[in-house]
CSV table of C-alpha atoms in Angstrom, one decimal:
chain,number,residue,atom,x,y,z
A,847,UNK,CA,-40.6,82.5,-40.7
A,848,UNK,CA,-42.6,85.7,-40.4
A,849,UNK,CA,-42.0,87.6,-37.1
A,850,UNK,CA,-45.7,87.7,-36.3
A,851,UNK,CA,-46.3,84.0,-36.8
A,852,UNK,CA,-43.0,83.1,-35.0
A,853,UNK,CA,-44.0,85.3,-32.0
A,854,UNK,CA,-47.4,83.7,-31.9
A,855,UNK,CA,-45.9,80.2,-32.0
A,856,UNK,CA,-43.5,80.9,-29.2
A,857,UNK,CA,-46.1,82.6,-27.1
A,858,UNK,CA,-48.3,79.6,-27.4
A,859,UNK,CA,-45.6,77.2,-26.3
A,860,UNK,CA,-44.4,79.5,-23.6
A,861,UNK,CA,-47.9,79.8,-22.2
A,862,UNK,CA,-48.2,76.0,-22.2
A,863,UNK,CA,-45.0,75.6,-20.3
A,864,UNK,CA,-46.0,78.2,-17.8
A,865,UNK,CA,-49.2,76.3,-17.0
A,866,UNK,CA,-47.1,73.3,-15.9
A,867,UNK,CA,-44.1,74.9,-14.2
A,868,UNK,CA,-43.9,75.5,-10.5
A,869,UNK,CA,-45.3,78.8,-9.1
A,870,UNK,CA,-41.8,79.9,-8.5
A,871,UNK,CA,-39.7,78.7,-11.5
A,872,UNK,CA,-36.0,78.4,-11.1
A,873,UNK,CA,-33.5,80.0,-13.4
A,874,UNK,CA,-33.2,76.5,-15.1
A,875,UNK,CA,-36.9,76.5,-16.0
A,876,UNK,CA,-36.7,79.9,-17.7
A,877,UNK,CA,-33.4,78.8,-19.4
A,878,UNK,CA,-35.4,76.0,-21.0
A,879,UNK,CA,-37.9,78.5,-22.3
A,880,UNK,CA,-35.2,80.7,-23.7
A,881,UNK,CA,-33.5,77.7,-25.3
A,882,UNK,CA,-36.8,76.9,-27.0
A,883,UNK,CA,-37.1,80.4,-28.4
A,884,UNK,CA,-33.4,80.3,-29.6
A,885,UNK,CA,-33.9,77.0,-31.5
A,886,UNK,CA,-37.2,78.2,-33.1
A,887,UNK,CA,-35.6,81.4,-34.3
A,888,UNK,CA,-32.2,80.1,-35.5
A,889,UNK,CA,-32.1,77.8,-38.6
A,890,UNK,CA,-29.7,74.9,-38.3
A,891,UNK,CA,-29.9,74.5,-34.6
A,892,UNK,CA,-32.6,71.8,-34.7
A,893,UNK,CA,-32.4,68.0,-34.7
A,894,UNK,CA,-33.3,67.0,-38.3
A,895,UNK,CA,-30.7,64.2,-38.6
A,896,UNK,CA,-30.2,63.0,-35.0
A,897,UNK,CA,-32.7,64.5,-32.6
A,898,UNK,CA,-32.0,62.0,-29.9
A,899,UNK,CA,-28.7,63.7,-29.2
A,900,UNK,CA,-30.4,66.6,-27.4
A,901,UNK,CA,-28.8,67.5,-24.1
A,902,UNK,CA,-31.9,66.9,-22.0
A,903,UNK,CA,-32.7,64.7,-19.0
A,904,UNK,CA,-36.0,63.2,-20.2
A,905,UNK,CA,-35.5,62.5,-23.9
A,906,UNK,CA,-38.6,62.1,-26.0
A,907,UNK,CA,-36.7,59.9,-28.4
A,908,UNK,CA,-35.8,57.4,-25.7
A,909,UNK,CA,-39.4,56.5,-25.0
A,910,UNK,CA,-40.4,52.9,-26.0
A,911,UNK,CA,-43.0,54.5,-28.4
A,912,UNK,CA,-40.3,56.3,-30.3
A,913,UNK,CA,-38.2,53.1,-30.6
A,914,UNK,CA,-41.2,51.1,-31.9
A,915,UNK,CA,-41.9,53.8,-34.5
A,916,UNK,CA,-38.3,53.7,-35.7
A,917,UNK,CA,-38.5,50.0,-36.2
A,918,UNK,CA,-41.7,50.3,-38.2
A,919,UNK,CA,-40.1,53.0,-40.4
A,920,UNK,CA,-37.4,50.5,-41.3
A,921,UNK,CA,-40.0,48.1,-42.6
A,922,UNK,CA,-40.2,47.7,-46.4
A,923,UNK,CA,-43.2,48.9,-48.3
A,924,UNK,CA,-44.5,48.9,-51.9
A,925,UNK,CA,-47.0,51.2,-53.6
A,926,UNK,CA,-48.2,52.3,-57.0
A,927,UNK,CA,-49.7,55.8,-56.9
A,928,UNK,CA,-51.2,57.5,-59.9
A,929,UNK,CA,-52.6,60.9,-59.1
A,930,UNK,CA,-53.2,59.7,-55.6
A,931,UNK,CA,-54.3,62.6,-53.3
A,932,UNK,CA,-51.6,63.2,-50.7
A,933,UNK,CA,-53.8,62.9,-47.6
A,934,UNK,CA,-55.5,59.7,-48.9
A,935,UNK,CA,-52.1,58.1,-49.6
A,936,UNK,CA,-50.6,59.0,-46.3
A,937,UNK,CA,-53.7,57.6,-44.5
A,938,UNK,CA,-53.3,54.3,-46.3
A,939,UNK,CA,-49.6,54.1,-45.3
A,940,UNK,CA,-50.3,55.0,-41.7
A,941,UNK,CA,-52.9,52.3,-41.4
A,942,UNK,CA,-50.8,49.6,-43.2
A,943,UNK,CA,-47.7,50.2,-41.1
A,944,UNK,CA,-49.3,51.4,-37.8
A,945,UNK,CA,-47.2,54.6,-37.8
A,946,UNK,CA,-48.9,57.9,-37.1
A,947,UNK,CA,-48.4,60.6,-39.8
A,948,UNK,CA,-49.2,64.3,-39.3
A,949,UNK,CA,-49.4,66.6,-42.3
A,950,UNK,CA,-48.5,70.2,-41.5
A,951,UNK,CA,-51.4,72.6,-42.4
A,952,UNK,CA,-49.1,74.5,-44.8
A,953,UNK,CA,-48.8,71.4,-47.1
A,954,UNK,CA,-51.6,70.9,-49.6
A,955,UNK,CA,-53.4,67.6,-48.7
A,956,UNK,CA,-55.1,67.3,-52.0
A,957,UNK,CA,-51.9,67.4,-54.1
A,958,UNK,CA,-51.9,64.5,-56.5
A,959,UNK,CA,-48.9,62.2,-56.3
A,960,UNK,CA,-47.4,59.9,-58.9
A,961,UNK,CA,-45.0,57.4,-57.3
A,962,UNK,CA,-43.9,53.8,-57.7
A,963,UNK,CA,-42.1,51.8,-55.0
A,964,UNK,CA,-41.5,48.3,-56.2
A,965,UNK,CA,-40.5,45.1,-54.4
A,966,UNK,CA,-37.2,45.1,-56.3
A,967,UNK,CA,-36.2,48.6,-55.2
A,968,UNK,CA,-33.3,48.7,-52.8
A,969,UNK,CA,-34.4,51.7,-50.8
A,970,UNK,CA,-38.1,50.8,-50.2
A,971,UNK,CA,-38.2,51.3,-46.5
A,972,UNK,CA,-41.2,53.2,-45.2
A,973,UNK,CA,-38.8,56.0,-44.0
A,974,UNK,CA,-37.3,56.4,-47.5
A,975,UNK,CA,-40.7,56.3,-49.1
A,976,UNK,CA,-42.1,59.0,-46.9
A,977,UNK,CA,-39.0,61.1,-47.7
A,978,UNK,CA,-39.7,60.7,-51.4
A,979,UNK,CA,-43.3,61.7,-50.9
A,980,UNK,CA,-42.3,64.7,-48.9
A,981,UNK,CA,-39.8,65.9,-51.6
A,982,UNK,CA,-42.5,65.5,-54.3
A,983,UNK,CA,-44.7,68.0,-52.5
A,984,UNK,CA,-41.9,70.4,-51.6
A,985,UNK,CA,-41.8,69.3,-47.9
A,986,UNK,CA,-39.6,67.5,-45.4
A,987,UNK,CA,-40.3,64.6,-43.1
A,988,UNK,CA,-39.1,63.9,-39.5
A,989,UNK,CA,-40.0,61.8,-36.5
A,990,UNK,CA,-41.5,63.4,-33.4
A,991,UNK,CA,-41.5,60.6,-30.9
A,992,UNK,CA,-43.7,58.1,-32.8
A,993,UNK,CA,-45.4,60.6,-35.2
A,994,UNK,CA,-44.0,61.3,-38.7
A,995,UNK,CA,-44.3,65.0,-39.2
A,996,UNK,CA,-44.4,66.2,-42.8
A,997,UNK,CA,-43.9,70.0,-43.0
A,998,UNK,CA,-42.1,72.8,-44.9
A,999,UNK,CA,-38.3,72.4,-45.4
A,1000,UNK,CA,-36.3,74.0,-42.6
A,1001,UNK,CA,-39.3,73.9,-40.1
A,1002,UNK,CA,-39.4,70.2,-39.2
A,1003,UNK,CA,-36.1,70.2,-37.3
A,1004,UNK,CA,-37.2,73.2,-35.1
A,1005,UNK,CA,-40.5,71.6,-34.4
A,1006,UNK,CA,-38.7,68.4,-33.4
A,1007,UNK,CA,-36.5,70.4,-31.1
A,1008,UNK,CA,-39.5,72.1,-29.5
A,1009,UNK,CA,-41.1,68.8,-28.8
A,1010,UNK,CA,-37.9,67.5,-27.1
A,1011,UNK,CA,-37.6,70.6,-24.9
A,1012,UNK,CA,-41.3,70.7,-24.0
A,1013,UNK,CA,-41.3,67.0,-23.0
A,1014,UNK,CA,-38.2,67.5,-20.9
A,1015,UNK,CA,-39.5,70.6,-19.2
A,1016,UNK,CA,-42.8,68.9,-18.3
A,1017,UNK,CA,-41.1,65.7,-17.2
A,1018,UNK,CA,-38.7,67.5,-14.9
A,1019,UNK,CA,-41.7,69.0,-13.1
A,1020,UNK,CA,-43.6,65.7,-13.1
A,1021,UNK,CA,-41.2,62.7,-13.6
A,1022,UNK,CA,-43.9,60.1,-12.7
A,1023,UNK,CA,-45.7,60.9,-15.9
A,1024,UNK,CA,-42.7,61.0,-18.2
A,1025,UNK,CA,-43.6,57.8,-20.2
A,1026,UNK,CA,-47.4,58.3,-20.1
A,1027,UNK,CA,-49.0,58.0,-23.5
A,1028,UNK,CA,-52.6,58.6,-24.7
A,1029,UNK,CA,-54.6,58.3,-27.9
A,1030,UNK,CA,-55.6,61.3,-30.0
A,1031,UNK,CA,-58.5,61.6,-32.4
A,1032,UNK,CA,-60.6,64.5,-33.6
A,1033,UNK,CA,-63.9,65.0,-35.5
A,1034,UNK,CA,-64.5,66.6,-38.9
A,1035,UNK,CA,-64.2,70.4,-38.9
A,1036,UNK,CA,-62.4,70.5,-35.5
A,1037,UNK,CA,-60.4,73.7,-35.1
A,1038,UNK,CA,-56.8,73.6,-33.8
A,1039,UNK,CA,-57.9,75.5,-30.6
A,1040,UNK,CA,-60.7,73.0,-30.1
A,1041,UNK,CA,-58.2,70.1,-30.5
A,1042,UNK,CA,-55.9,71.8,-27.9
A,1043,UNK,CA,-58.9,72.0,-25.5
A,1044,UNK,CA,-59.6,68.3,-26.2
A,1045,UNK,CA,-55.9,67.5,-25.3
A,1046,UNK,CA,-56.1,69.6,-22.2
A,1047,UNK,CA,-59.2,67.6,-21.1
A,1048,UNK,CA,-57.7,64.3,-22.0
A,1049,UNK,CA,-54.6,64.9,-19.9
A,1050,UNK,CA,-56.3,67.1,-17.3
A,1051,UNK,CA,-53.8,69.8,-17.9
A,1052,UNK,CA,-55.4,73.2,-18.5
A,1053,UNK,CA,-54.1,75.3,-21.4
A,1054,UNK,CA,-55.0,78.8,-22.4
A,1055,UNK,CA,-53.3,79.1,-25.8
A,1056,UNK,CA,-55.5,80.3,-28.7
A,1057,UNK,CA,-54.5,79.3,-32.3
A,1058,UNK,CA,-55.7,81.0,-35.5
A,1059,UNK,CA,-58.9,79.7,-36.8
A,1060,UNK,CA,-58.7,76.7,-39.2
A,1061,UNK,CA,-60.8,73.7,-40.0
A,1062,UNK,CA,-59.4,70.1,-39.9
A,1063,UNK,CA,-60.5,66.9,-41.5
A,1064,UNK,CA,-61.4,64.1,-39.1
A,1065,UNK,CA,-58.5,62.0,-38.1
A,1066,UNK,CA,-56.6,60.0,-35.5
A,1067,UNK,CA,-53.1,59.0,-34.6
A,1068,UNK,CA,-52.8,55.2,-34.9
A,1069,UNK,CA,-50.7,54.9,-31.8
A,1070,UNK,CA,-50.8,56.7,-28.4
A,1071,UNK,CA,-48.2,59.3,-27.8
A,1072,UNK,CA,-47.0,61.8,-25.2
A,1073,UNK,CA,-48.6,65.1,-24.2
A,1074,UNK,CA,-45.6,67.0,-25.6
A,1075,UNK,CA,-45.9,65.4,-29.0
A,1076,UNK,CA,-49.6,66.0,-29.2
A,1077,UNK,CA,-49.3,69.7,-28.3
A,1078,UNK,CA,-46.3,70.3,-30.5
A,1079,UNK,CA,-47.8,68.8,-33.7
A,1080,UNK,CA,-50.9,70.8,-33.3
A,1081,UNK,CA,-49.0,74.1,-32.7
A,1082,UNK,CA,-46.2,73.4,-35.2
A,1083,UNK,CA,-48.1,74.4,-38.3
A,1084,UNK,CA,-48.5,77.9,-37.0
A,1085,UNK,CA,-44.8,78.7,-36.8
């Protein structure tokens, strides 16, 4: 990760945390912020294989929404893709299985995919299928609460960890909202900064972070998710 983009990513998340922490944060609050920076910088300290083992009080992966998503990822699927554009294929899978999928901005959404997953295949769970698709486009997949995040190899684990820490930090400050979920949708040509503003308004939590200019295709997450998940998936692609 380039130092400038890393610093920008951390600054954005740090700013978001500061907007929600008490006026006089304790050493523990700033320790969480430091931990977030450490995980983002150091490869191999993330949670790619087992993110629910994070030593946190309010675990994003213990929410009912995360458990439902895990169950749906264990469902079987079948597909026959011939030169199927990546974004189009992922949208179809998301709709069919009611699992939200977020494609990192660094992965080409127009990439044509050839893939067969047949009823006779032994490994045709949705999770395995998404893993195969990710490998075909040089990416990696991982679950962030109830959103499957597909991003560059080595980045997904750190983004997962960031979501865990952000959710824990916010929930410690406001435990009554720990399990609150909301829907997320955006219009064609929305910018990431506009989407963050939209999230801020939806949750009534002001945010001041500015992300580099980019234009997004219209979309929506098929299931409600937490504030931390929404903020993390939007910011993650700028790491």
